[in-house]
mmCIF file with all atom_site columns, C-alpha atoms in Angstrom:
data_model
loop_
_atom_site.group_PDB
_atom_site.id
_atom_site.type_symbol
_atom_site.label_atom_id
_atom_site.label_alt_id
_atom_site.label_comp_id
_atom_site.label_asym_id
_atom_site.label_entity_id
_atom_site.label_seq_id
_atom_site.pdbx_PDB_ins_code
_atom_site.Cartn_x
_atom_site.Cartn_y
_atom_site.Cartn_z
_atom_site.occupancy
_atom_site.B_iso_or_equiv
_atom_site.pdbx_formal_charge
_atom_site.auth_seq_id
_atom_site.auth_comp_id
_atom_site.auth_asym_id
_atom_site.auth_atom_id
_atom_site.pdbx_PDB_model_num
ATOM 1  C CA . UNK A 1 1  ? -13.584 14.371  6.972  1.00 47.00 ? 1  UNK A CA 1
ATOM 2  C CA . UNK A 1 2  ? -10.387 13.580  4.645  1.00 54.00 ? 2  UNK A CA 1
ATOM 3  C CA . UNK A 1 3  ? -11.645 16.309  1.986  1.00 60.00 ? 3  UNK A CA 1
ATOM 4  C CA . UNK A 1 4  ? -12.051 19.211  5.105  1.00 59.00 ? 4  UNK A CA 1
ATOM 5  C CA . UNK A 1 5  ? -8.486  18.008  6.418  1.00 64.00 ? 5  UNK A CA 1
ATOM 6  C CA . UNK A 1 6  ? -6.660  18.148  2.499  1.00 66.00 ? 6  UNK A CA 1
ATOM 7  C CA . UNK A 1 7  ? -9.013  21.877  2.100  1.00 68.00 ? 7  UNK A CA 1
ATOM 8  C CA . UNK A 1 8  ? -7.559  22.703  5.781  1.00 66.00 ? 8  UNK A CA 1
ATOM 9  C CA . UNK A 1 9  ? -4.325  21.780  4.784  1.00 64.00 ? 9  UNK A CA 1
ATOM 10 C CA . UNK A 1 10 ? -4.000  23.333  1.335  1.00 62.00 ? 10 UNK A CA 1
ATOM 11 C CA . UNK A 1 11 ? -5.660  26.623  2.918  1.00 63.00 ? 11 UNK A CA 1
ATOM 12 C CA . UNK A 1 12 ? -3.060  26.691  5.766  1.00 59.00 ? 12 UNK A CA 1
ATOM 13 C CA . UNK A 1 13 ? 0.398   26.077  3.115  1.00 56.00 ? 13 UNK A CA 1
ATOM 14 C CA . UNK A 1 14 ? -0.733  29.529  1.697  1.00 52.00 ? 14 UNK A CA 1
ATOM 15 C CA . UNK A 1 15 ? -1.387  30.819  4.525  1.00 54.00 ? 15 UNK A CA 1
ATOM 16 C CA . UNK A 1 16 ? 1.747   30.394  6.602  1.00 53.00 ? 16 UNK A CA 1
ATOM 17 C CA . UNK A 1 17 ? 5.131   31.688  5.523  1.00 54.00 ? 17 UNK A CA 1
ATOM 18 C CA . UNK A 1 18 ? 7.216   29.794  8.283  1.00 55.00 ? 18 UNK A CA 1
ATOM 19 C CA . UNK A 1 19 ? 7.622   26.780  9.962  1.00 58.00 ? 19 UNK A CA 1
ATOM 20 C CA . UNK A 1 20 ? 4.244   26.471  11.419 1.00 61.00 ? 20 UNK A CA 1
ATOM 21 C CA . UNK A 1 21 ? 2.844   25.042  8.906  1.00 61.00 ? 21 UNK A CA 1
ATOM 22 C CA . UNK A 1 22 ? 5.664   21.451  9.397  1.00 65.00 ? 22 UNK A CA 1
ATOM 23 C CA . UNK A 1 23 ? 4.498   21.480  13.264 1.00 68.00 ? 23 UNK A CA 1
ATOM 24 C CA . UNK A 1 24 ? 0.381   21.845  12.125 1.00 75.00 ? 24 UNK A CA 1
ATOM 25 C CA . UNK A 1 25 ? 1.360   18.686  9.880  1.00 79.00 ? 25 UNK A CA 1
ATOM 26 C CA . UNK A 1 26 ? 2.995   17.078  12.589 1.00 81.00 ? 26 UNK A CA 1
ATOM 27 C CA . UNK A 1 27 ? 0.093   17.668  15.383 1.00 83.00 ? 27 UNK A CA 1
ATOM 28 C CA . UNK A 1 28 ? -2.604  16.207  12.647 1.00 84.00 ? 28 UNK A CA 1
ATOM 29 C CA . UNK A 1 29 ? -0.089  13.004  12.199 1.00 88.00 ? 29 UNK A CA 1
ATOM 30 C CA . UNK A 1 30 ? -0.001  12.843  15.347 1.00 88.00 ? 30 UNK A CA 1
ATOM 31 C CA . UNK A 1 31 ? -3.774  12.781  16.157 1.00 88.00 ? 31 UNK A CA 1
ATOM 32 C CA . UNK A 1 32 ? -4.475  10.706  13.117 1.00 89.00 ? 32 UNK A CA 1
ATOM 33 C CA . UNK A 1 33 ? -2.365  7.633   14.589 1.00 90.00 ? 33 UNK A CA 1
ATOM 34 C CA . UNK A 1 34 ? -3.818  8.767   18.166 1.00 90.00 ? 34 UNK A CA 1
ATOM 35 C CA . UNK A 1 35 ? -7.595  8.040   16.749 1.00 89.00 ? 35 UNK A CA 1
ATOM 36 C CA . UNK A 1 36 ? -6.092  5.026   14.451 1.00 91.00 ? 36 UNK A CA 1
ATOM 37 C CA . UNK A 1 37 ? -4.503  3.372   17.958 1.00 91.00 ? 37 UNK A CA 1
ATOM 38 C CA . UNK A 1 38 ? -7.304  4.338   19.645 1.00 91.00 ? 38 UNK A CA 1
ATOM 39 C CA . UNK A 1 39 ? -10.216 2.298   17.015 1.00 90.00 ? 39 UNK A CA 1
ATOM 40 C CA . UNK A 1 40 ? -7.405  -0.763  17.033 1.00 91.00 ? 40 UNK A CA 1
ATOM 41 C CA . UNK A 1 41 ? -8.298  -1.050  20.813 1.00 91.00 ? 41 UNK A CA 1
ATOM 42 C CA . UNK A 1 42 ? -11.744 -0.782  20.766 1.00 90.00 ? 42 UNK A CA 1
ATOM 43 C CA . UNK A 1 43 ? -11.547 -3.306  18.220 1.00 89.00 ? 43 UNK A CA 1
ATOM 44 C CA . UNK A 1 44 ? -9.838  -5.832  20.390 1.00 91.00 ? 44 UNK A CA 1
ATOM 45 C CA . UNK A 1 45 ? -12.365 -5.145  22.760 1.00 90.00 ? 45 UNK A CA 1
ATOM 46 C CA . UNK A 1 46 ? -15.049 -6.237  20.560 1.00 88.00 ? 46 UNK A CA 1
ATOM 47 C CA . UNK A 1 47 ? -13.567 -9.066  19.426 1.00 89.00 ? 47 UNK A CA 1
ATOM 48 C CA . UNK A 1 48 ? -13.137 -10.169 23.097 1.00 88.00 ? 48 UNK A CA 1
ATOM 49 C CA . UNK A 1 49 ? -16.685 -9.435  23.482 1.00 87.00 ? 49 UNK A CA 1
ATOM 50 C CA . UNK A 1 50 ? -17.445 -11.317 20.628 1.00 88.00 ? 50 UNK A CA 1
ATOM 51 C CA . UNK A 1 51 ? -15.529 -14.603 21.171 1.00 80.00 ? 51 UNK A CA 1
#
């Protein structure tokens, strides 16, 4: 997953000339800490399962 999203990345600063390329960089950030939030809950859910 990390290599596709560097290739991704590296294909798209070539690609784009403006500023689209900051705001594709920002909506990946912004997904990564979405998913990262999102495994920190389910892993308070386990541990309440758990204990």
């Amino acid at each position: 997953m990390a290599d596709y999203t560097l290739a991704a990345l590296q294909r798209k600063e070539w690609e784009s000339s403006s500023g689209c390329f900051a705001l594709d960089v920002r909506k990946m950030k912004a997904a990564i800490r979405a998913g990262e939030r999102a495994a920190e809950a389910q892993h308070k859910n386990i541990v309440k399962l758990i204990s």
